Amino acid sequence: MKRSGILFALWAAGNVAAAQLTVAVTLAMDAGTLSDLAAAVARMNDAVPSRLVVRGIPVRAGWEKDAYGRAPAEKQRVLKAELSAAWADFARQLPRAGVEIDPAFFRRYRITDAPVFVLEGDETNEGCEGNRPAVVVRGNVTAGYAVREMRAALTDEPGADSSLKEVLRRLEGLNLW
């Protein structure tokens, strides 16, 4: 992942909150939308660590019913090859941004439809009781629209996390949209 050296130096010095922007997507989305979001994530990564996530790898119908652990070695090789091919096909569709598999993220934010944009703040912020403060925007919107909606949500909340406001200010400064 590409990060600005100055941003990293400020973060390491404790002047910038540790934040992460995650965009949850699915293969059911339009290829053009996926490509646009991948490009936006790659650019936003210059301002804040950003990632694109999927719930899982698209595989053939019935694949999950094949018992990998109890299968003979040859069957395991076939299943592993199918899984690798499915992942390669999916990753090839998003060449500008890395994509990660994170089903726990989908569960944590109860994501059933995509895209969903989540900006998570530093988990050490006071008053968060072990949870990272987060701003979530759901719906088929552009990255720029999501950033503006996040900014509005933080502005409207009393006692909103000022570190997330700073992160959003940096994202708005990218002028991608």
Short mmCIF file of C-alpha atoms in Angstrom, two decimals, residues 1-4 7 19-26 29 32-54 90 93-100 105 115-119 141-147 150 167 170-171 174-177:
data_model
loop_
_atom_site.label_atom_id
_atom_site.label_comp_id
_atom_site.label_asym_id
_atom_site.label_seq_id
_atom_site.Cartn_x
_atom_site.Cartn_y
_atom_site.Cartn_z
CA MET A 1 0.00 0.00 0.00
CA LYS A 2 1.23 3.44 -0.89
CA ARG A 3 1.33 6.05 1.90
CA SER A 4 2.57 9.59 2.04
CA LEU A 7 1.42 11.66 6.70
CA ALA A 19 -7.86 5.86 11.03
CA GLN A 20 -8.84 3.51 8.24
CA LEU A 21 -11.31 3.85 5.42
CA THR A 22 -12.87 0.62 4.19
CA VAL A 23 -15.16 0.24 1.19
CA ALA A 24 -17.17 -2.99 1.17
CA VAL A 25 -18.08 -4.25 -2.31
CA THR A 26 -19.52 -7.35 -3.99
CA MET A 29 -22.01 -4.66 -8.47
CA GLY A 32 -17.75 0.18 -13.94
CA THR A 33 -18.76 0.99 -10.37
CA LEU A 34 -16.26 -1.51 -9.00
CA SER A 35 -13.51 -0.01 -11.14
CA ASP A 36 -14.41 3.55 -10.05
CA LEU A 37 -14.40 2.56 -6.38
CA ALA A 38 -11.08 0.72 -6.76
CA ALA A 39 -9.53 3.84 -8.32
CA ALA A 40 -10.96 6.05 -5.55
CA VAL A 41 -9.61 3.73 -2.84
CA ALA A 42 -6.16 3.81 -4.45
CA ARG A 43 -6.19 7.63 -4.43
CA MET A 44 -7.66 7.94 -0.92
CA ASN A 45 -4.90 5.69 0.37
CA ASP A 46 -2.58 8.69 -0.11
CA ALA A 47 -4.49 10.54 2.63
CA VAL A 48 -5.58 7.72 4.96
CA PRO A 49 -5.02 3.95 4.91
CA SER A 50 -7.83 2.69 2.68
CA ARG A 51 -8.92 -0.74 1.54
CA LEU A 52 -11.51 -2.52 -0.56
CA VAL A 53 -13.09 -5.63 1.01
CA VAL A 54 -15.36 -8.46 -0.06
CA PHE A 90 -12.00 -11.52 -9.13
CA GLN A 93 -11.28 -7.03 -12.18
CA LEU A 94 -9.85 -4.58 -9.62
CA PRO A 95 -6.29 -3.92 -10.79
CA ARG A 96 -5.88 -0.45 -9.24
CA ALA A 97 -6.55 -1.34 -5.63
CA GLY A 98 -5.80 -4.32 -3.49
CA VAL A 99 -8.85 -6.24 -2.39
CA GLU A 100 -9.12 -8.19 0.85
CA PHE A 105 -16.07 -6.74 8.71
CA PRO A 115 -21.16 -0.54 -1.44
CA VAL A 116 -20.74 0.56 2.16
CA PHE A 117 -18.12 3.13 3.20
CA VAL A 118 -16.77 2.94 6.76
CA LEU A 119 -14.28 5.36 8.29
CA VAL A 141 -22.89 6.38 -4.12
CA THR A 142 -19.55 7.74 -5.27
CA ALA A 143 -16.59 7.97 -2.91
CA GLY A 144 -16.83 11.77 -2.95
CA TYR A 145 -20.49 11.71 -1.96
CA ALA A 146 -19.70 9.25 0.85
CA VAL A 147 -16.94 11.52 2.20
CA MET A 150 -19.47 11.37 6.59
CA VAL A 167 -9.12 12.68 8.32
CA ARG A 170 -7.66 15.42 4.11
CA LEU A 171 -9.90 13.17 2.00
CA LEU A 174 -7.98 15.11 -2.77
CA ASN A 175 -10.67 16.56 -5.06
CA LEU A 176 -11.36 13.22 -6.73
CA TRP A 177 -15.01 13.74 -7.34
#
